[in-house]
Short mmCIF file of C-alpha atoms and ligand atoms in Angstrom, two decimals:
data_model
loop_
_atom_site.label_atom_id
_atom_site.label_comp_id
_atom_site.label_asym_id
_atom_site.label_seq_id
_atom_site.Cartn_x
_atom_site.Cartn_y
_atom_site.Cartn_z
CA MET A 1 -20.52 7.74 4.73
CA ALA A 2 -22.66 9.90 7.07
CA ASP A 3 -20.33 12.73 8.43
CA ARG A 4 -17.68 10.26 10.10
CA LYS A 5 -14.06 10.03 8.97
CA PRO A 6 -13.15 6.75 7.70
CA PHE A 7 -10.36 5.01 9.51
CA VAL A 8 -8.30 2.28 8.11
CA GLY A 9 -6.09 0.31 10.08
CA GLY A 10 -3.12 -2.00 8.99
CA ASN A 11 -2.56 -5.04 11.32
CA TRP A 12 0.57 -6.45 10.30
CA LYS A 13 -0.08 -9.37 12.52
CA MET A 14 3.05 -11.22 13.60
CA ASN A 15 5.08 -10.34 10.08
CA THR A 16 8.20 -8.37 8.89
CA ASN A 17 11.57 -8.26 10.63
CA LEU A 18 13.27 -4.76 12.01
CA ALA A 19 14.59 -4.02 8.43
CA ALA A 20 11.17 -4.92 6.65
CA ALA A 21 9.27 -3.17 9.01
CA SER A 22 10.96 0.00 9.16
CA GLU A 23 11.18 -0.19 5.35
CA LEU A 24 7.03 -0.72 5.32
CA ALA A 25 6.83 1.98 7.92
CA ARG A 26 8.32 4.38 5.18
CA SER A 27 6.61 3.73 2.69
CA VAL A 28 3.27 3.62 4.21
CA ALA A 29 4.08 7.04 5.65
CA ASP A 30 4.95 8.60 2.44
CA GLY A 31 1.99 7.27 0.74
CA VAL A 32 -0.72 8.16 2.99
CA ALA A 33 0.85 11.54 4.63
CA GLU A 34 -1.26 13.47 2.13
CA ARG A 35 -4.81 11.33 2.70
CA LEU A 36 -4.89 11.90 6.64
CA GLY A 37 -7.13 15.19 6.30
CA ALA A 38 -9.64 12.84 4.33
CA THR A 39 -8.91 9.46 6.59
CA GLU A 40 -7.63 8.45 9.80
CA VAL A 41 -5.04 5.72 9.24
CA ALA A 42 -3.20 3.72 11.72
CA ILE A 43 -0.75 0.99 11.82
CA PHE A 44 -0.45 -2.14 14.00
CA PRO A 45 3.18 -3.47 13.81
CA PRO A 46 4.61 -6.50 16.29
CA PHE A 47 5.56 -5.19 19.78
CA PRO A 48 9.19 -5.22 19.10
CA TYR A 49 9.08 -2.70 16.15
CA LEU A 50 6.66 -0.38 18.12
CA LEU A 51 9.61 2.16 18.85
CA SER A 52 11.24 2.03 15.58
CA VAL A 53 8.27 2.20 13.66
CA GLY A 54 7.00 4.94 15.94
CA SER A 55 9.55 7.10 15.35
CA ILE A 56 9.58 6.69 11.39
CA ILE A 57 6.01 7.72 11.39
CA LYS A 58 6.49 10.76 13.44
CA SER A 59 8.85 12.09 11.43
CA ARG A 60 7.25 11.65 8.13
CA ALA A 61 3.26 11.55 8.72
CA PRO A 62 2.83 12.79 12.35
CA GLY A 63 -1.01 12.22 11.70
CA LEU A 64 -0.35 8.67 10.93
CA LEU A 65 -1.60 6.83 14.37
CA LEU A 66 0.90 4.37 16.06
CA GLY A 67 -1.08 0.97 17.36
CA ALA A 68 -0.87 -2.20 19.16
CA GLN A 69 -2.36 -5.43 18.42
CA ASP A 70 -3.10 -6.51 22.04
CA CYS A 71 -2.32 -5.82 25.62
CA TRP A 72 -2.74 -7.49 29.22
CA HIS A 73 -5.31 -5.88 31.32
CA ARG A 74 -3.13 -5.68 34.60
CA PRO A 75 -0.84 -2.66 35.09
CA ASP A 76 2.26 -4.67 36.14
CA GLY A 77 3.46 -7.64 38.08
CA ALA A 78 4.10 -11.62 37.33
CA PHE A 79 2.45 -11.81 33.79
CA THR A 80 5.60 -13.46 31.49
CA GLY A 81 5.06 -12.50 28.09
CA GLU A 82 2.55 -9.67 28.41
CA VAL A 83 2.57 -5.80 27.97
CA SER A 84 0.70 -3.61 29.82
CA THR A 85 -1.04 -0.28 28.78
CA SER A 86 1.64 1.86 30.46
CA MET A 87 4.53 0.12 28.35
CA LEU A 88 2.32 0.90 25.53
CA LEU A 89 2.31 4.45 26.19
CA ASP A 90 5.57 4.73 26.90
CA ALA A 91 6.39 3.46 23.30
CA GLY A 92 4.10 5.99 22.10
CA VAL A 93 1.42 3.90 20.88
CA GLN A 94 -2.04 5.86 20.74
CA ALA A 95 -4.82 2.98 19.71
CA VAL A 96 -4.82 -0.80 20.62
CA LEU A 97 -6.49 -3.69 19.01
CA ILE A 98 -8.80 -5.76 21.32
CA GLY A 99 -10.51 -9.17 20.61
CA HIS A 100 -9.00 -9.86 17.19
CA SER A 101 -10.33 -13.17 16.02
CA GLU A 102 -7.03 -14.71 16.37
CA ARG A 103 -6.48 -13.66 20.12
CA ARG A 104 -10.32 -15.15 20.48
CA HIS A 105 -10.03 -18.11 18.34
CA VAL A 106 -6.21 -19.11 18.55
CA MET A 107 -4.74 -17.52 21.64
CA GLY A 108 -8.19 -18.23 23.32
CA ASP A 109 -8.93 -14.83 25.00
CA SER A 110 -12.34 -15.09 26.45
CA GLU A 111 -15.23 -12.50 26.60
CA GLU A 112 -14.04 -12.05 30.14
CA THR A 113 -10.60 -11.43 29.27
CA ILE A 114 -11.23 -9.33 26.32
CA ARG A 115 -13.86 -6.95 28.57
CA LEU A 116 -11.01 -6.49 31.05
CA LYS A 117 -8.29 -5.55 28.26
CA LEU A 118 -10.69 -3.13 26.64
CA GLN A 119 -11.67 -1.48 29.82
CA ALA A 120 -7.47 -0.88 30.72
CA VAL A 121 -6.91 0.33 27.36
CA LEU A 122 -9.73 2.87 27.72
CA ASP A 123 -8.80 3.48 31.55
CA ALA A 124 -5.43 4.60 30.16
CA GLU A 125 -7.00 7.14 27.79
CA LEU A 126 -6.09 5.17 24.82
CA ARG A 127 -7.85 4.42 21.79
CA ALA A 128 -9.13 1.03 21.17
CA VAL A 129 -10.42 -1.08 18.17
CA LEU A 130 -12.67 -3.64 19.39
CA CYS A 131 -12.92 -6.79 16.93
CA ILE A 132 -16.08 -9.00 16.65
CA GLY A 133 -17.31 -11.44 14.34
CA GLU A 134 -18.90 -14.55 13.55
CA THR A 135 -17.41 -18.16 12.89
CA LEU A 136 -18.53 -19.93 9.47
CA GLU A 137 -20.54 -22.56 11.33
CA GLN A 138 -22.21 -19.59 13.17
CA ARG A 139 -23.00 -17.55 10.12
CA GLU A 140 -24.44 -20.78 8.36
CA ALA A 141 -26.59 -21.26 11.58
CA GLY A 142 -28.16 -17.79 11.14
CA GLU A 143 -26.36 -16.61 14.22
CA THR A 144 -24.19 -13.85 12.79
CA ASP A 145 -26.23 -10.81 14.52
CA ARG A 146 -26.57 -12.60 17.78
CA VAL A 147 -23.00 -13.53 18.01
CA ASN A 148 -21.98 -9.68 17.31
CA GLU A 149 -24.39 -8.37 19.78
CA GLY A 150 -23.54 -10.68 22.20
CA GLN A 151 -19.93 -9.79 22.03
CA LEU A 152 -20.40 -6.27 21.86
CA ARG A 153 -22.50 -6.16 25.04
CA SER A 154 -19.87 -7.99 26.91
CA ALA A 155 -17.32 -6.08 25.71
CA LEU A 156 -18.73 -2.80 26.30
CA ALA A 157 -20.36 -3.44 29.68
CA GLU A 158 -18.31 -1.14 31.91
CA VAL A 159 -17.37 1.29 29.37
CA SER A 160 -18.72 4.82 30.15
CA PRO A 161 -20.10 7.47 27.05
CA GLU A 162 -16.87 9.24 27.55
CA GLN A 163 -14.86 6.24 27.12
CA PHE A 164 -16.80 5.08 24.28
CA GLU A 165 -15.97 8.03 22.07
CA ARG A 166 -12.31 6.57 21.94
CA VAL A 167 -13.67 3.04 20.62
CA THR A 168 -13.90 2.05 16.75
CA VAL A 169 -15.88 -1.37 16.51
CA ALA A 170 -14.32 -3.55 13.60
CA TYR A 171 -16.52 -6.12 12.33
CA GLU A 172 -14.60 -8.99 11.07
CA PRO A 173 -16.26 -12.11 10.19
CA VAL A 174 -14.11 -15.18 10.89
CA TRP A 175 -14.14 -16.90 8.15
CA ALA A 176 -13.24 -13.98 5.81
CA ILE A 177 -9.87 -13.25 7.69
CA GLY A 178 -6.86 -14.18 5.96
CA THR A 179 -9.22 -16.62 3.78
CA GLY A 180 -9.49 -14.26 0.47
CA LYS A 181 -13.20 -14.88 0.92
CA THR A 182 -14.86 -11.48 1.58
CA ALA A 183 -18.60 -10.72 2.99
CA THR A 184 -20.55 -9.06 0.38
CA PRO A 185 -21.20 -5.62 0.75
CA GLU A 186 -24.95 -6.16 1.17
CA ASP A 187 -24.20 -8.73 3.90
CA ALA A 188 -21.46 -6.58 5.64
CA GLN A 189 -23.83 -3.63 5.72
CA GLY A 190 -26.60 -5.61 7.41
CA ALA A 191 -24.42 -6.83 10.07
CA HIS A 192 -22.79 -3.24 10.43
CA ALA A 193 -26.38 -1.54 10.46
CA HIS A 194 -27.52 -4.22 13.29
CA VAL A 195 -23.97 -3.53 15.08
CA ARG A 196 -24.91 0.47 14.75
CA GLY A 197 -28.41 -0.61 16.40
CA VAL A 198 -26.99 -2.26 19.18
CA LEU A 199 -24.56 0.45 19.97
CA THR A 200 -27.66 3.14 19.94
CA GLU A 201 -29.29 0.97 22.45
CA LEU A 202 -26.16 0.83 24.81
CA PHE A 203 -24.97 4.73 24.01
CA GLY A 204 -27.66 6.59 22.33
CA ASP A 205 -28.17 8.07 18.83
CA ALA A 206 -25.49 10.74 19.01
CA LEU A 207 -22.74 8.34 20.11
CA ALA A 208 -23.39 5.19 18.21
CA GLY A 209 -23.84 7.80 15.09
CA ALA A 210 -20.54 9.16 15.46
CA CYS A 211 -18.76 5.60 16.21
CA ARG A 212 -16.53 4.12 13.32
CA ILE A 213 -17.39 0.55 12.31
CA GLN A 214 -14.64 -0.82 10.09
CA TYR A 215 -14.99 -3.94 8.09
CA GLY A 216 -12.13 -6.45 8.10
CA GLY A 217 -11.77 -9.68 6.02
CA SER A 218 -9.71 -10.22 2.91
CA VAL A 219 -9.97 -6.53 1.70
CA LYS A 220 -7.92 -5.67 -1.03
CA PRO A 221 -7.73 -2.53 -3.41
CA ALA A 222 -10.34 -4.50 -5.76
CA ASN A 223 -13.01 -4.86 -3.17
CA ALA A 224 -12.69 -1.79 -0.93
CA GLY A 225 -14.28 0.73 -2.60
CA GLU A 226 -17.73 -1.14 -2.86
CA LEU A 227 -17.50 -1.95 0.56
CA PHE A 228 -16.63 1.51 1.90
CA ALA A 229 -19.46 2.85 -0.07
CA CYS A 230 -22.15 0.92 2.24
CA PRO A 231 -23.74 3.60 4.73
CA ASP A 232 -22.39 1.74 7.75
CA ILE A 233 -19.07 0.74 6.71
CA ASP A 234 -16.71 3.48 7.82
CA GLY A 235 -13.16 2.26 6.49
CA GLY A 236 -11.41 -0.99 7.48
CA LEU A 237 -8.96 -3.14 9.10
CA ILE A 238 -6.48 -4.74 6.75
CA GLY A 239 -4.57 -7.59 7.40
CA GLY A 240 -2.47 -9.12 4.47
CA ALA A 241 -2.96 -6.03 2.20
CA SER A 242 -1.62 -3.81 4.78
CA LEU A 243 1.90 -5.44 4.12
CA LYS A 244 2.04 -3.86 0.58
CA ALA A 245 2.75 -0.46 0.93
CA ALA A 246 0.94 -0.01 -2.52
CA ASP A 247 -1.99 -1.82 -1.87
CA PHE A 248 -2.69 -0.59 1.70
CA GLN A 249 -2.31 3.24 -0.01
CA SER A 250 -5.17 2.10 -2.72
CA ILE A 251 -7.15 1.03 0.36
CA VAL A 252 -6.88 4.18 2.25
CA GLU A 253 -7.53 6.01 -0.91
CA ALA A 254 -10.77 4.00 -1.54
CA ALA A 255 -11.92 4.94 1.92
CA GLY A 256 -11.35 8.79 1.45
C1 LIG B 301 -6.95 -8.76 9.80
O1 LIG B 301 -6.11 -9.30 10.59
O2 LIG B 301 -7.76 -8.48 10.98
C2 LIG B 301 -7.45 -9.21 8.68
C3 LIG B 301 -8.77 -8.63 7.99
O3 LIG B 301 -6.60 -9.76 7.88
P1 LIG B 301 -7.03 -9.99 6.17
O4 LIG B 301 -7.05 -8.85 5.56
O5 LIG B 301 -5.71 -10.79 5.67
O6 LIG B 301 -8.46 -10.84 5.97
#
């Protein structure tokens, strides 16, 4: 995996309650604490549990990153239901998911919204995990690389090289998220190599070579090893399996 430190994220989506989130945070923190030297790990709980989860991981695994699943791009004002980057910073958040496929395809975040959100996150000195990926229809039409490239170029249009150092890309084919279907390691590696090629055009060899590109889409303990062994796959963004501490720990171990 070149000399990039692998990075594994756990996206809890709209799951857990306060008791379950606290228990999961304790188990994940205890399970991965010893692994944080070899692998960077972040968990992305729902907004209402950020403070409690943050305080648990701070005391049990201080290197474990606290992430948020989204944000709004304006600093404050009449945006009912939204959360700003400064609110996330107040809650101790270090990284934010932007452009997750559920945001793009269920809530309808446009390319322009995603660009603005990514910029807001980076302007706030936070780290971003920028999610991209094609639908099944686009894949069957042979458009995977074109779609990924378009999403990258659009989202990263205003990002400076200094800011890009705080960006991780998560390639998540939409048809593989939460479906139990996973891209083959060969297909995933092909898409990741193309992503890195686009990043090289945009930011040069050194920054593109240092950028972690996670794979996401039904990653489980049973398939994590073969995916993470691919040269351009630098860890994963994990949904369903991140809700089971033992599975998430196995996936983190497979990355390191
Ligand atoms: C995700 O939510 O980013 C994801 C990849 O989900 P799952 O692992 O459940 O497919």
